[in-house]
mmCIF file of C-alpha atoms in Angstrom:
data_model
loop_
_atom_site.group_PDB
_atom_site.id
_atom_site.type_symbol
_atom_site.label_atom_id
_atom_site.label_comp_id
_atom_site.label_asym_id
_atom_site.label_seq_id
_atom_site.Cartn_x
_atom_site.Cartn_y
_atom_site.Cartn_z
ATOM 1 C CA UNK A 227 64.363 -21.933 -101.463
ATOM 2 C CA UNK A 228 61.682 -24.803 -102.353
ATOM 3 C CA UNK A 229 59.293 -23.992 -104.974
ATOM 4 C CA UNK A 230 56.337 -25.906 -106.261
ATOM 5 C CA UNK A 231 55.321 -25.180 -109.940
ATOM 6 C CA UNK A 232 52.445 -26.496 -112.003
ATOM 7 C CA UNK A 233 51.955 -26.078 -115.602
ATOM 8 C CA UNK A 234 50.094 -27.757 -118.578
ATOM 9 C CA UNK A 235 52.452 -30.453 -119.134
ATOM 10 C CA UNK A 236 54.150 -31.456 -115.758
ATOM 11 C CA UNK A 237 53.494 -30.564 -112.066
ATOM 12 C CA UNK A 238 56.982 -30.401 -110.403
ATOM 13 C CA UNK A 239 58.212 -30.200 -106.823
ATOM 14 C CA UNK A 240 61.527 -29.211 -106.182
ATOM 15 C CA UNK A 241 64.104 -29.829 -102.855
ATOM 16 C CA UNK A 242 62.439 -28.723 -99.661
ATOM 17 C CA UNK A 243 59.275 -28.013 -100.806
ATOM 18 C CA UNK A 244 56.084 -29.768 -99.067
ATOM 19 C CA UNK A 245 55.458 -32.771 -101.420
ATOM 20 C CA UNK A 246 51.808 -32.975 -102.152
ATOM 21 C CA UNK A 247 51.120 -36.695 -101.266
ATOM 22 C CA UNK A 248 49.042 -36.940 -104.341
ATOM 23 C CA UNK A 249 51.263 -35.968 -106.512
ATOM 24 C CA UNK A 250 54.046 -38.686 -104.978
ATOM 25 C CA UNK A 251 50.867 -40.789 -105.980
ATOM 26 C CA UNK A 252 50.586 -39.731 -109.245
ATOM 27 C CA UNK A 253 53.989 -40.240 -110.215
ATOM 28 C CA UNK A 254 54.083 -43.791 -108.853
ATOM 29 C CA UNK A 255 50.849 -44.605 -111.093
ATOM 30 C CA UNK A 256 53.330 -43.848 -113.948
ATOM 31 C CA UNK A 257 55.111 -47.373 -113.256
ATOM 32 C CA UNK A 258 53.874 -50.208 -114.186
ATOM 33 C CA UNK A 259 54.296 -53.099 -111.668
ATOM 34 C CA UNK A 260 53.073 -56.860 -111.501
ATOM 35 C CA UNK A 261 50.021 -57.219 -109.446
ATOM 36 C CA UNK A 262 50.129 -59.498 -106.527
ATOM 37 C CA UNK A 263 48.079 -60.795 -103.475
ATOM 38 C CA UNK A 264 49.436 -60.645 -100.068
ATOM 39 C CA UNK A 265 46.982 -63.267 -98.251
ATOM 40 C CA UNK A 266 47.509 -63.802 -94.463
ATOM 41 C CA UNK A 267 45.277 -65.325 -91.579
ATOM 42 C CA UNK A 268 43.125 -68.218 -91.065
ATOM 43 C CA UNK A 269 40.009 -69.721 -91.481
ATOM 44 C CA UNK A 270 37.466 -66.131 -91.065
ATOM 45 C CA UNK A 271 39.724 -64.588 -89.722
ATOM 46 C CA UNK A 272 41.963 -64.096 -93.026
ATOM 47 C CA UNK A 273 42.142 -61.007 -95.156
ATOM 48 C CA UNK A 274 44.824 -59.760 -98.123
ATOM 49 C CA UNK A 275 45.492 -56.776 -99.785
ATOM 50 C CA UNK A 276 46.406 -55.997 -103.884
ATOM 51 C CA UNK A 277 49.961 -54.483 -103.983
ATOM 52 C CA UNK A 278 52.496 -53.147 -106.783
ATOM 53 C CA UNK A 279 55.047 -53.660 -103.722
ATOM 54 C CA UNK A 280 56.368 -56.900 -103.294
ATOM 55 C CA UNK A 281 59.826 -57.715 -104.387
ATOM 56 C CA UNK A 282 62.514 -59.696 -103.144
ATOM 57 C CA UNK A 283 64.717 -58.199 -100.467
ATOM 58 C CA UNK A 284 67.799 -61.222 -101.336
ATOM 59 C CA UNK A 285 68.013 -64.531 -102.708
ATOM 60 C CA UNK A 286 70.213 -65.561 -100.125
ATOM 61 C CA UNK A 287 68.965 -66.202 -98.002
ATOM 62 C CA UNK A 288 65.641 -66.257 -99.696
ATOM 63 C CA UNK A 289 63.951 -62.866 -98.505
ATOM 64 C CA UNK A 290 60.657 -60.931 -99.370
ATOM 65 C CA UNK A 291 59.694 -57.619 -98.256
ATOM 66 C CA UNK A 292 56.394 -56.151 -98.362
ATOM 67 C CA UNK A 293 54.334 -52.895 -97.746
ATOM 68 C CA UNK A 294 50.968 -53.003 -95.824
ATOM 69 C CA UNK A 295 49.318 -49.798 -94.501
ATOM 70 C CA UNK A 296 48.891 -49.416 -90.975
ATOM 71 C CA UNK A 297 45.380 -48.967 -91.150
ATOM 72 C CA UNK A 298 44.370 -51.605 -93.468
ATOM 73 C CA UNK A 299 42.923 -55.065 -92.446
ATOM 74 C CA UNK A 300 45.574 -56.749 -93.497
ATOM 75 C CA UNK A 301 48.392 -55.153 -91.400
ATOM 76 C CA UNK A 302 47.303 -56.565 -88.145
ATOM 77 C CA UNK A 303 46.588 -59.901 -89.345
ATOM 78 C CA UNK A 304 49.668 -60.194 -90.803
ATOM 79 C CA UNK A 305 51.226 -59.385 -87.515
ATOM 80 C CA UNK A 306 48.923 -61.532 -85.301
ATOM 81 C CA UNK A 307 49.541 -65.050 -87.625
ATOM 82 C CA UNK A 308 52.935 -64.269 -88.452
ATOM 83 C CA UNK A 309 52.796 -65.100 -92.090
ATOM 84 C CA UNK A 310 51.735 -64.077 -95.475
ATOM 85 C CA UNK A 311 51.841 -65.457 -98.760
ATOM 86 C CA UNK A 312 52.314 -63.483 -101.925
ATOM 87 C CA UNK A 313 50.579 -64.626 -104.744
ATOM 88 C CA UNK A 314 51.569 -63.460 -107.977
ATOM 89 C CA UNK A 315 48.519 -62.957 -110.325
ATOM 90 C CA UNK A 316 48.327 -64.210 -113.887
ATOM 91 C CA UNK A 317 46.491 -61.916 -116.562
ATOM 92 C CA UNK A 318 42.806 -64.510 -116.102
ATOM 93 C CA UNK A 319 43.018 -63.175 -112.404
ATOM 94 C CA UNK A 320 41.608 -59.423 -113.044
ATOM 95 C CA UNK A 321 39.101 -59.763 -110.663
ATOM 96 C CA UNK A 322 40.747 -61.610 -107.754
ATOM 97 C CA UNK A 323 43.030 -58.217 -107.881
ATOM 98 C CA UNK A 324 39.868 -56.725 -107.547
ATOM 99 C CA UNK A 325 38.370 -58.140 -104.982
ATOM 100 C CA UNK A 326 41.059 -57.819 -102.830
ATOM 101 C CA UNK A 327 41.736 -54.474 -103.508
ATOM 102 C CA UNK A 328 38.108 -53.630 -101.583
ATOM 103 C CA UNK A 329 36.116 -52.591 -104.987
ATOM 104 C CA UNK A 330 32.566 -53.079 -104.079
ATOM 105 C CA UNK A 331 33.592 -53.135 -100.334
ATOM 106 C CA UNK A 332 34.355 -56.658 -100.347
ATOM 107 C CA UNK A 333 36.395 -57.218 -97.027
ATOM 108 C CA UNK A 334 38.134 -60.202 -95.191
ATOM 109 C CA UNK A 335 37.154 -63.456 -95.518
ATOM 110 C CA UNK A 336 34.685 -62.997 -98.185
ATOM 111 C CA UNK A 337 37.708 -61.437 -100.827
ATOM 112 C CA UNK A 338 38.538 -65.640 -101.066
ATOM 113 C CA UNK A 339 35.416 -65.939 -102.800
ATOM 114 C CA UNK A 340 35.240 -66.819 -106.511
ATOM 115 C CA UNK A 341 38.710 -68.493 -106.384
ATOM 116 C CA UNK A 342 39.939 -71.574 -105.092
ATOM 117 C CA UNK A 343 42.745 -71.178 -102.201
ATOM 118 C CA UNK A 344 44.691 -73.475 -100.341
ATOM 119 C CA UNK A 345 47.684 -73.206 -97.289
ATOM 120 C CA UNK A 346 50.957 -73.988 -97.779
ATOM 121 C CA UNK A 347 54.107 -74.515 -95.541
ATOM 122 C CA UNK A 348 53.395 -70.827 -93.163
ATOM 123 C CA UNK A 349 49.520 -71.484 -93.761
ATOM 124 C CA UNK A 350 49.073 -68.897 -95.159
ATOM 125 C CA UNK A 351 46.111 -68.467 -97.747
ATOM 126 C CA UNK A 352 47.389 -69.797 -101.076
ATOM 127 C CA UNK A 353 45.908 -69.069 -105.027
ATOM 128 C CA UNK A 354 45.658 -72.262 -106.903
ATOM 129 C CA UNK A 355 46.678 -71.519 -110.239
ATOM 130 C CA UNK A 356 48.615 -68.287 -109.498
ATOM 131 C CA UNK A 357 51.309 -67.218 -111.590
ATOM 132 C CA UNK A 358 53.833 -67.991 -108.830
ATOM 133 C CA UNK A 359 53.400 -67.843 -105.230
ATOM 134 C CA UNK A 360 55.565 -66.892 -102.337
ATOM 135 C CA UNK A 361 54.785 -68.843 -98.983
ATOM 136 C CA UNK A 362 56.491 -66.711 -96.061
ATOM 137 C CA UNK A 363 57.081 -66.455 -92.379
ATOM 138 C CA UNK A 364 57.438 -62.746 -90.912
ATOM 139 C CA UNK A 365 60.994 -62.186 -89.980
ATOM 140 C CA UNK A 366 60.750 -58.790 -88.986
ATOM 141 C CA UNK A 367 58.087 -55.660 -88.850
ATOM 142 C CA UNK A 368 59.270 -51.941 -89.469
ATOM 143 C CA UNK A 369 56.824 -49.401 -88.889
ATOM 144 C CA UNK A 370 57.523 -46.104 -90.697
ATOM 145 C CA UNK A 371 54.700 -43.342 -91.480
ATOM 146 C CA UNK A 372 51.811 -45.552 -92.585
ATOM 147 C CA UNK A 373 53.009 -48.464 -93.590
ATOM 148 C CA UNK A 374 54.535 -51.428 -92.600
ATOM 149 C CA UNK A 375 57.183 -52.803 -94.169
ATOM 150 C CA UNK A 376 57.404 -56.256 -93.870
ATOM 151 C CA UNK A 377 60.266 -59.144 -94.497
ATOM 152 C CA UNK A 378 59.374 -62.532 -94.694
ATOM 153 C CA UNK A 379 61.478 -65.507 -94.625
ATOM 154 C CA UNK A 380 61.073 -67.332 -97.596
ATOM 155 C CA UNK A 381 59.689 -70.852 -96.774
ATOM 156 C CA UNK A 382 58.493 -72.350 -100.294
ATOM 157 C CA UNK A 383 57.891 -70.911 -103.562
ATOM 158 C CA UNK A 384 56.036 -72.244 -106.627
ATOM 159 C CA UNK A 385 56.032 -71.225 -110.102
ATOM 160 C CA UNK A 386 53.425 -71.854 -112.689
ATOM 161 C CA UNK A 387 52.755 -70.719 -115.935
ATOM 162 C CA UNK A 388 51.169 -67.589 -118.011
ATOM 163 C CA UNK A 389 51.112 -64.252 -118.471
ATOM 164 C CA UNK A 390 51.487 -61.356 -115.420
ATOM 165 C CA UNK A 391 48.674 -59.414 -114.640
ATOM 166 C CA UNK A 392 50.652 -55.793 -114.694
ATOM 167 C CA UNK A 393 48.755 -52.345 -113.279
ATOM 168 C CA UNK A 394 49.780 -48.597 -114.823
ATOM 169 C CA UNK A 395 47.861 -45.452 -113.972
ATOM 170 C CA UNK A 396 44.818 -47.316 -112.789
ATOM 171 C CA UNK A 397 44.717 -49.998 -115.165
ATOM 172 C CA UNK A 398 45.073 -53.424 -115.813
ATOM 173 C CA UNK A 399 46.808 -54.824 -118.450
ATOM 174 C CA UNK A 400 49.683 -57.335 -119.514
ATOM 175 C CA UNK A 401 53.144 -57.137 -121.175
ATOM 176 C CA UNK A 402 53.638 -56.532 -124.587
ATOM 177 C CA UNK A 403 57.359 -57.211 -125.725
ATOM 178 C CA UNK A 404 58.671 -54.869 -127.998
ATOM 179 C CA UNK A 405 60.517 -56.030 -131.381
ATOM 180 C CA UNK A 406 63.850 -56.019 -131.647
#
């Protein structure tokens, strides 16, 4: 029989049991995750999204995967250009993250602002001075629930130099090594 508890401490959900979605949410803010840019589009009609999701699916062949929701702006103009770039952000690039994660309903075109872009090999949108960044052609789209979940062919990478900009339970912040 699934049972869903809640105390002081912890809020638990156990096998079968209708998983509050904000709770999945709240134990995801628990990780902490490197903060990247997934630009895609062209010219005004270009948008990008702030994710925690972007990792590399393989190395051989060079593979990305990514996950956009459905509904966001980004999904469809991912889909319609066939590319995307993710663009890893460096600790100086708080507010790039912020932009594109909509925070004074900043949308499309107008989250390039304050930062200097370029285009690369896919042509997608590309941050000049980003930690590293990860030009990519869509190979494939699977739609499950709300998101899409998106692998990209890797078609040039660069690597620069600094510090990650790393998000954990709603914050920004960067990593701290521990001694030892």
């Amino acid at each position: 029989m699934a049972k869903l508890t809640r105390n002081a401490r912890e809020d638990v959900a156990t096998a079968g049991a209708i998983i509050d979605p904000a709770l999945l949410k709240a134990a995801m803010r628990t990780v902490s995750g490197a903060v990247s840019v997934i630009s895609a589009g062209l010219g005004p009609d270009r948008t990008g999204a702030t994710v925690t999701s972007a990792t590399a699916l393989s190395v051989e062949p060079p593979t990305m995967i990514v996950n956009i929701n459905r509904a966001s702006s980004t999904f469809p103009i991912i889909r319609r250009h066939g590319h995307f770039c993710v663009n890893i952000l460096a600790s100086e690039h708080e507010a790039v993250a912020n932009r594109f994660a909509g925070f004074g309903g900043t949308k499309g075109e107008a989250r390039y602002e304050g930062a200097n872009w370029t285009t690369r090999l896919s042509g997608a949108p590309v941050l000049v001075g980003a930690l590293a960044a990860i030009d990519c052609e869509v190979e494939e789209i699977i739609e499950r629930h709300s998101h899409g979940i998106i692998l990209g062919r890797v078609v040039e990478v660069i690597v620069g130099r600094g510090q990650s900009l790393v998000y954990n339970n709603g914050r920004y912040g960067g990593f701290v090594p521990l001694k030892g």
